[in-house]
C-alpha cells in the first residue's frame, strides 16, 4: 500500500536503488503489455512513491515510455540490444541465416551465445507476439535441458562448465531432464563426439530441439561461443530427424560468425 501523504517518500539510495530500478525494467519487459505504477509497486513489494521516484529517470533516459495504459519498454532498450549484438560481432546476416534455416526445416530457429559465464538466446524466428512459445530470446535459465545449452556447455573447458552448473544448477523441468552431474558429463561427451546435441522433451515435454555449435573457443580472445538450433514438436522430429540434423549442419557450416 502507498504511504500516507504525511510520510516522507521512500527514496532508496545506492545499490538498493539500482536494484529496484532494474527490477522495474525487468517487470515491464516481462509483462505482456503496459504496466501501471500501482501494479509495479504491488509486484515489487515497495511503496508507490519509491516506484515513481525510479520511473522518472528511467523514463527520462528512454529506458521506459509512459503510455495511457501504463509503462512500456522505451527506445533505449532497442539501442542497448543493438549494442549487445555489435559487441558480440553479430550483424544482419544472423537474421538472414535463421530465416533460411526456418525455410529449410519448417521449424523455428535460434541463435544463442555463451559469454562470461552466461548463456543468452540472442535471436529467433519466433514472432515477437508469441509469448507462449517455450524458447524465447533472453538469458537462458534451462541450458542443461536445451540442445543449444548442451552444445555450448560441451564446448567449454571442464572448470568453466563446472562453475556454470554450480551457479545455475540443474533443475528438473520434465521427467526427461538430466539432473545428475555424471550422466550430464556423459551426455556432453556424446555431443562432442557427434557434433550436435538433441533435447527431446527435456525443457518442454512437447518439444524437441537440435543444435550445433559454431566454430570458436571460450578461451579465445573474446571468450564467445555461438550455437545454432531449431525446435519442433517431438512427433515431427521423430519423423524428420535425419533431414533436420542435415539442415542444421549445413547452416552451421555456412554461418558468417
Tab-separated table of C-alpha atoms in Angstrom:
chain	number	residue	atom	x	y	z
A	1	UNK	CA	0.000	0.000	0.000
A	2	UNK	CA	1.225	3.582	-0.606
A	3	UNK	CA	2.469	5.507	2.392
A	4	UNK	CA	0.206	8.204	3.921
A	5	UNK	CA	0.578	11.627	2.381
A	6	UNK	CA	2.272	12.944	5.518
A	7	UNK	CA	5.019	10.330	5.472
A	8	UNK	CA	8.373	11.038	3.887
A	9	UNK	CA	8.673	9.403	0.484
A	10	UNK	CA	10.804	6.284	0.353
A	11	UNK	CA	13.947	7.070	-1.602
A	12	UNK	CA	16.385	4.155	-1.515
A	13	UNK	CA	19.984	5.151	-2.084
A	14	UNK	CA	22.982	3.379	-3.563
A	15	UNK	CA	22.868	-0.225	-4.734
A	16	UNK	CA	19.337	-0.799	-3.375
A	17	UNK	CA	18.041	1.943	-5.639
A	18	UNK	CA	19.856	0.419	-8.614
A	19	UNK	CA	18.383	-2.995	-7.826
A	20	UNK	CA	14.879	-1.539	-7.625
A	21	UNK	CA	15.284	0.273	-10.933
A	22	UNK	CA	16.452	-2.927	-12.620
A	23	UNK	CA	13.544	-4.836	-11.073
A	24	UNK	CA	11.173	-2.283	-12.612
A	25	UNK	CA	12.826	-2.696	-16.016
A	26	UNK	CA	12.563	-6.473	-15.771
A	27	UNK	CA	8.935	-6.335	-14.680
A	28	UNK	CA	7.949	-4.056	-17.562
A	29	UNK	CA	9.955	-6.086	-20.076
A	30	UNK	CA	8.380	-9.367	-18.949
A	31	UNK	CA	4.819	-8.062	-18.937
A	32	UNK	CA	2.525	-8.800	-21.927
A	33	UNK	CA	1.569	-5.108	-22.151
A	34	UNK	CA	1.986	-1.728	-20.424
A	35	UNK	CA	2.155	-1.839	-16.616
A	36	UNK	CA	0.818	0.819	-14.252
A	37	UNK	CA	2.843	2.246	-11.371
A	38	UNK	CA	0.493	0.764	-8.754
A	39	UNK	CA	0.829	-2.694	-10.283
A	40	UNK	CA	4.623	-2.326	-10.242
A	41	UNK	CA	4.560	-1.330	-6.577
A	42	UNK	CA	2.466	-4.387	-5.713
A	43	UNK	CA	4.675	-6.706	-7.732
A	44	UNK	CA	7.911	-5.380	-6.240
A	45	UNK	CA	6.529	-5.092	-2.720
A	46	UNK	CA	7.527	-1.466	-2.269
A	47	UNK	CA	5.799	1.881	-1.878
A	48	UNK	CA	4.222	3.724	-4.761
A	49	UNK	CA	6.422	6.737	-4.036
A	50	UNK	CA	9.540	4.585	-4.499
A	51	UNK	CA	8.263	3.369	-7.859
A	52	UNK	CA	7.509	6.896	-9.059
A	53	UNK	CA	10.920	8.064	-7.818
A	54	UNK	CA	12.612	5.483	-10.058
A	55	UNK	CA	10.239	5.716	-13.013
A	56	UNK	CA	11.255	9.345	-13.517
A	57	UNK	CA	14.897	8.799	-14.557
A	58	UNK	CA	14.104	5.539	-16.348
A	59	UNK	CA	11.591	7.397	-18.495
A	60	UNK	CA	13.817	10.450	-18.955
A	61	UNK	CA	16.670	8.267	-20.219
A	62	UNK	CA	14.393	6.424	-22.654
A	63	UNK	CA	14.528	3.014	-20.980
A	64	UNK	CA	10.768	3.262	-20.426
A	65	UNK	CA	7.928	5.202	-22.007
A	66	UNK	CA	4.672	6.222	-20.364
A	67	UNK	CA	1.528	5.346	-22.292
A	68	UNK	CA	-2.143	5.791	-21.499
A	69	UNK	CA	-2.248	2.184	-20.237
A	70	UNK	CA	0.968	2.290	-18.208
A	71	UNK	CA	4.726	1.962	-18.703
A	72	UNK	CA	6.320	0.082	-21.597
A	73	UNK	CA	9.904	-0.501	-22.820
A	74	UNK	CA	11.400	2.626	-24.354
A	75	UNK	CA	13.594	3.313	-27.387
A	76	UNK	CA	16.819	2.999	-25.400
A	77	UNK	CA	16.115	-0.731	-24.977
A	78	UNK	CA	16.384	-1.259	-28.732
A	79	UNK	CA	19.667	0.654	-28.803
A	80	UNK	CA	21.069	-1.488	-25.984
A	81	UNK	CA	20.095	-4.648	-27.833
A	82	UNK	CA	21.837	-3.437	-30.979
A	83	UNK	CA	24.923	-2.581	-28.925
A	84	UNK	CA	24.858	-6.047	-27.362
A	85	UNK	CA	24.771	-7.660	-30.805
A	86	UNK	CA	27.552	-5.385	-32.056
A	87	UNK	CA	29.822	-6.314	-29.162
A	88	UNK	CA	29.243	-9.974	-29.996
A	89	UNK	CA	30.231	-9.266	-33.591
A	90	UNK	CA	26.756	-10.020	-34.972
A	91	UNK	CA	25.167	-8.268	-37.902
A	92	UNK	CA	22.018	-8.625	-40.034
A	93	UNK	CA	23.460	-11.798	-41.558
A	94	UNK	CA	22.388	-13.710	-38.428
A	95	UNK	CA	18.727	-12.915	-39.061
A	96	UNK	CA	19.182	-13.994	-42.684
A	97	UNK	CA	20.780	-17.262	-41.538
A	98	UNK	CA	17.886	-18.014	-39.192
A	99	UNK	CA	15.339	-17.189	-41.866
A	100	UNK	CA	16.995	-19.609	-44.315
A	101	UNK	CA	17.096	-22.349	-41.680
A	102	UNK	CA	13.428	-21.742	-40.893
A	103	UNK	CA	12.521	-22.138	-44.562
A	104	UNK	CA	14.674	-25.256	-44.921
A	105	UNK	CA	13.238	-27.062	-41.901
A	106	UNK	CA	9.815	-25.563	-41.244
A	107	UNK	CA	10.976	-25.275	-37.611
A	108	UNK	CA	11.647	-22.197	-35.509
A	109	UNK	CA	15.369	-21.347	-35.492
A	110	UNK	CA	17.536	-19.786	-32.780
A	111	UNK	CA	20.950	-18.164	-32.328
A	112	UNK	CA	22.465	-18.466	-28.853
A	113	UNK	CA	25.740	-17.281	-27.314
A	114	UNK	CA	27.914	-18.054	-24.301
A	115	UNK	CA	29.980	-15.212	-22.878
A	116	UNK	CA	31.480	-14.530	-19.463
A	117	UNK	CA	29.629	-17.322	-17.693
A	118	UNK	CA	26.230	-16.578	-19.239
A	119	UNK	CA	24.185	-18.251	-21.964
A	120	UNK	CA	21.793	-15.943	-23.820
A	121	UNK	CA	19.429	-16.577	-26.708
A	122	UNK	CA	20.063	-13.609	-28.952
A	123	UNK	CA	17.751	-14.038	-31.907
A	124	UNK	CA	14.975	-16.311	-33.145
A	125	UNK	CA	12.406	-16.679	-35.902
A	126	UNK	CA	9.612	-16.947	-33.317
A	127	UNK	CA	7.240	-13.962	-33.778
A	128	UNK	CA	7.703	-11.320	-31.083
A	129	UNK	CA	3.988	-11.556	-30.295
A	130	UNK	CA	4.199	-15.277	-29.439
A	131	UNK	CA	4.872	-15.018	-25.706
A	132	UNK	CA	3.739	-18.596	-25.069
A	133	UNK	CA	6.473	-20.200	-27.153
A	134	UNK	CA	8.755	-22.285	-24.893
A	135	UNK	CA	12.014	-20.796	-26.244
A	136	UNK	CA	12.294	-17.011	-26.355
A	137	UNK	CA	15.215	-14.541	-26.541
A	138	UNK	CA	16.915	-13.566	-23.309
A	139	UNK	CA	19.032	-15.183	-20.594
A	140	UNK	CA	18.819	-18.971	-20.811
A	141	UNK	CA	17.839	-20.477	-17.450
A	142	UNK	CA	17.464	-24.075	-18.731
A	143	UNK	CA	20.780	-24.579	-20.510
A	144	UNK	CA	21.322	-28.121	-19.220
A	145	UNK	CA	17.906	-29.101	-20.624
A	146	UNK	CA	18.177	-27.489	-24.081
A	147	UNK	CA	20.120	-28.535	-27.165
A	148	UNK	CA	21.703	-25.113	-27.616
A	149	UNK	CA	22.746	-25.093	-23.961
A	150	UNK	CA	24.267	-28.557	-24.251
A	151	UNK	CA	26.438	-27.775	-27.272
A	152	UNK	CA	27.719	-24.589	-25.647
A	153	UNK	CA	28.448	-26.295	-22.316
A	154	UNK	CA	30.093	-29.205	-24.139
A	155	UNK	CA	32.484	-26.747	-25.808
A	156	UNK	CA	33.578	-25.160	-22.534
A	157	UNK	CA	36.693	-26.212	-20.639
A	158	UNK	CA	35.639	-28.504	-17.789
A	159	UNK	CA	36.388	-25.956	-14.994
A	160	UNK	CA	34.255	-23.297	-16.717
A	161	UNK	CA	31.447	-25.809	-17.203
A	162	UNK	CA	31.564	-26.838	-13.557
A	163	UNK	CA	31.395	-23.194	-12.468
A	164	UNK	CA	28.408	-22.609	-14.726
A	165	UNK	CA	26.479	-25.611	-13.423
A	166	UNK	CA	27.364	-24.814	-9.803
A	167	UNK	CA	25.997	-21.287	-10.245
A	168	UNK	CA	22.885	-22.123	-12.273
A	169	UNK	CA	22.049	-25.595	-11.003
A	170	UNK	CA	20.361	-28.438	-12.867
A	171	UNK	CA	16.665	-28.084	-12.107
A	172	UNK	CA	14.196	-30.714	-13.314
A	173	UNK	CA	11.691	-29.352	-15.860
A	174	UNK	CA	10.240	-32.636	-17.140
A	175	UNK	CA	10.706	-36.309	-16.370
A	176	UNK	CA	13.332	-36.386	-19.153
A	177	UNK	CA	15.549	-33.612	-17.742
A	178	UNK	CA	19.072	-34.754	-16.877
A	179	UNK	CA	19.857	-33.574	-13.338
A	180	UNK	CA	22.837	-35.765	-12.380
A	181	UNK	CA	26.375	-34.430	-12.953
A	182	UNK	CA	27.890	-37.750	-14.085
A	183	UNK	CA	25.103	-38.526	-16.517
A	184	UNK	CA	25.257	-34.981	-17.872
A	185	UNK	CA	29.026	-35.241	-18.459
A	186	UNK	CA	28.430	-38.489	-20.363
A	187	UNK	CA	25.780	-36.714	-22.454
A	188	UNK	CA	28.194	-33.881	-23.283
A	189	UNK	CA	30.913	-36.343	-24.266
A	190	UNK	CA	28.448	-37.804	-26.761
A	191	UNK	CA	27.627	-34.290	-28.009
A	192	UNK	CA	31.310	-33.587	-28.641
A	193	UNK	CA	31.679	-36.896	-30.468
A	194	UNK	CA	28.717	-36.473	-32.798
A	195	UNK	CA	28.944	-32.713	-33.318
A	196	UNK	CA	25.361	-31.863	-32.353
A	197	UNK	CA	23.027	-32.033	-29.345
A	198	UNK	CA	19.411	-33.111	-29.005
A	199	UNK	CA	16.982	-32.281	-26.213
A	200	UNK	CA	13.860	-34.406	-26.564
A	201	UNK	CA	11.241	-33.130	-24.135
A	202	UNK	CA	13.847	-32.144	-21.521
A	203	UNK	CA	12.943	-28.451	-21.271
A	204	UNK	CA	9.366	-28.673	-22.554
A	205	UNK	CA	7.548	-32.008	-22.744
A	206	UNK	CA	6.058	-31.333	-26.178
A	207	UNK	CA	9.173	-30.083	-27.999
A	208	UNK	CA	12.474	-31.440	-29.260
A	209	UNK	CA	15.368	-29.159	-30.143
A	210	UNK	CA	18.574	-29.899	-32.055
A	211	UNK	CA	21.660	-27.676	-32.032
A	212	UNK	CA	25.152	-27.395	-33.458
A	213	UNK	CA	27.961	-25.259	-32.089
A	214	UNK	CA	29.667	-22.783	-34.402
A	215	UNK	CA	33.474	-22.613	-34.595
A	216	UNK	CA	35.038	-20.764	-31.668
A	217	UNK	CA	36.769	-21.156	-28.321
A	218	UNK	CA	35.633	-19.954	-24.908
A	219	UNK	CA	39.276	-19.290	-24.041
A	220	UNK	CA	39.796	-17.326	-27.261
A	221	UNK	CA	40.397	-13.564	-27.443
A	222	UNK	CA	36.724	-12.639	-26.955
A	223	UNK	CA	35.607	-15.701	-24.976
A	224	UNK	CA	32.386	-16.029	-27.013
A	225	UNK	CA	30.775	-19.234	-28.268
A	226	UNK	CA	27.743	-19.456	-30.545
A	227	UNK	CA	25.151	-22.134	-31.271
A	228	UNK	CA	22.539	-22.573	-33.981
A	229	UNK	CA	19.418	-24.586	-33.190
A	230	UNK	CA	15.843	-25.422	-34.135
A	231	UNK	CA	12.832	-26.696	-32.212
A	232	UNK	CA	9.702	-28.519	-33.322
A	233	UNK	CA	7.042	-30.818	-31.891
A	234	UNK	CA	8.600	-34.132	-30.887
A	235	UNK	CA	6.322	-36.178	-33.156
A	236	UNK	CA	7.543	-34.151	-36.161
A	237	UNK	CA	11.158	-34.515	-35.111
A	238	UNK	CA	10.894	-38.300	-34.867
A	239	UNK	CA	9.735	-38.462	-38.499
A	240	UNK	CA	12.271	-35.965	-39.848
A	241	UNK	CA	15.309	-36.129	-37.574
A	242	UNK	CA	17.785	-37.007	-40.355
A	243	UNK	CA	16.544	-34.142	-42.508
A	244	UNK	CA	16.585	-31.702	-39.571
A	245	UNK	CA	20.090	-32.699	-38.493
A	246	UNK	CA	21.448	-32.278	-42.037
A	247	UNK	CA	19.832	-28.835	-42.438
A	248	UNK	CA	21.266	-27.554	-39.149
A	249	UNK	CA	24.712	-28.930	-40.039
A	250	UNK	CA	24.644	-27.156	-43.413
A	251	UNK	CA	23.541	-23.883	-41.852
A	252	UNK	CA	26.204	-24.087	-39.128
A	253	UNK	CA	28.921	-24.802	-41.692
A	254	UNK	CA	27.936	-21.702	-43.642
A	255	UNK	CA	27.363	-19.422	-40.655
A	256	UNK	CA	29.010	-15.976	-41.002
A	257	UNK	CA	30.379	-15.907	-37.410
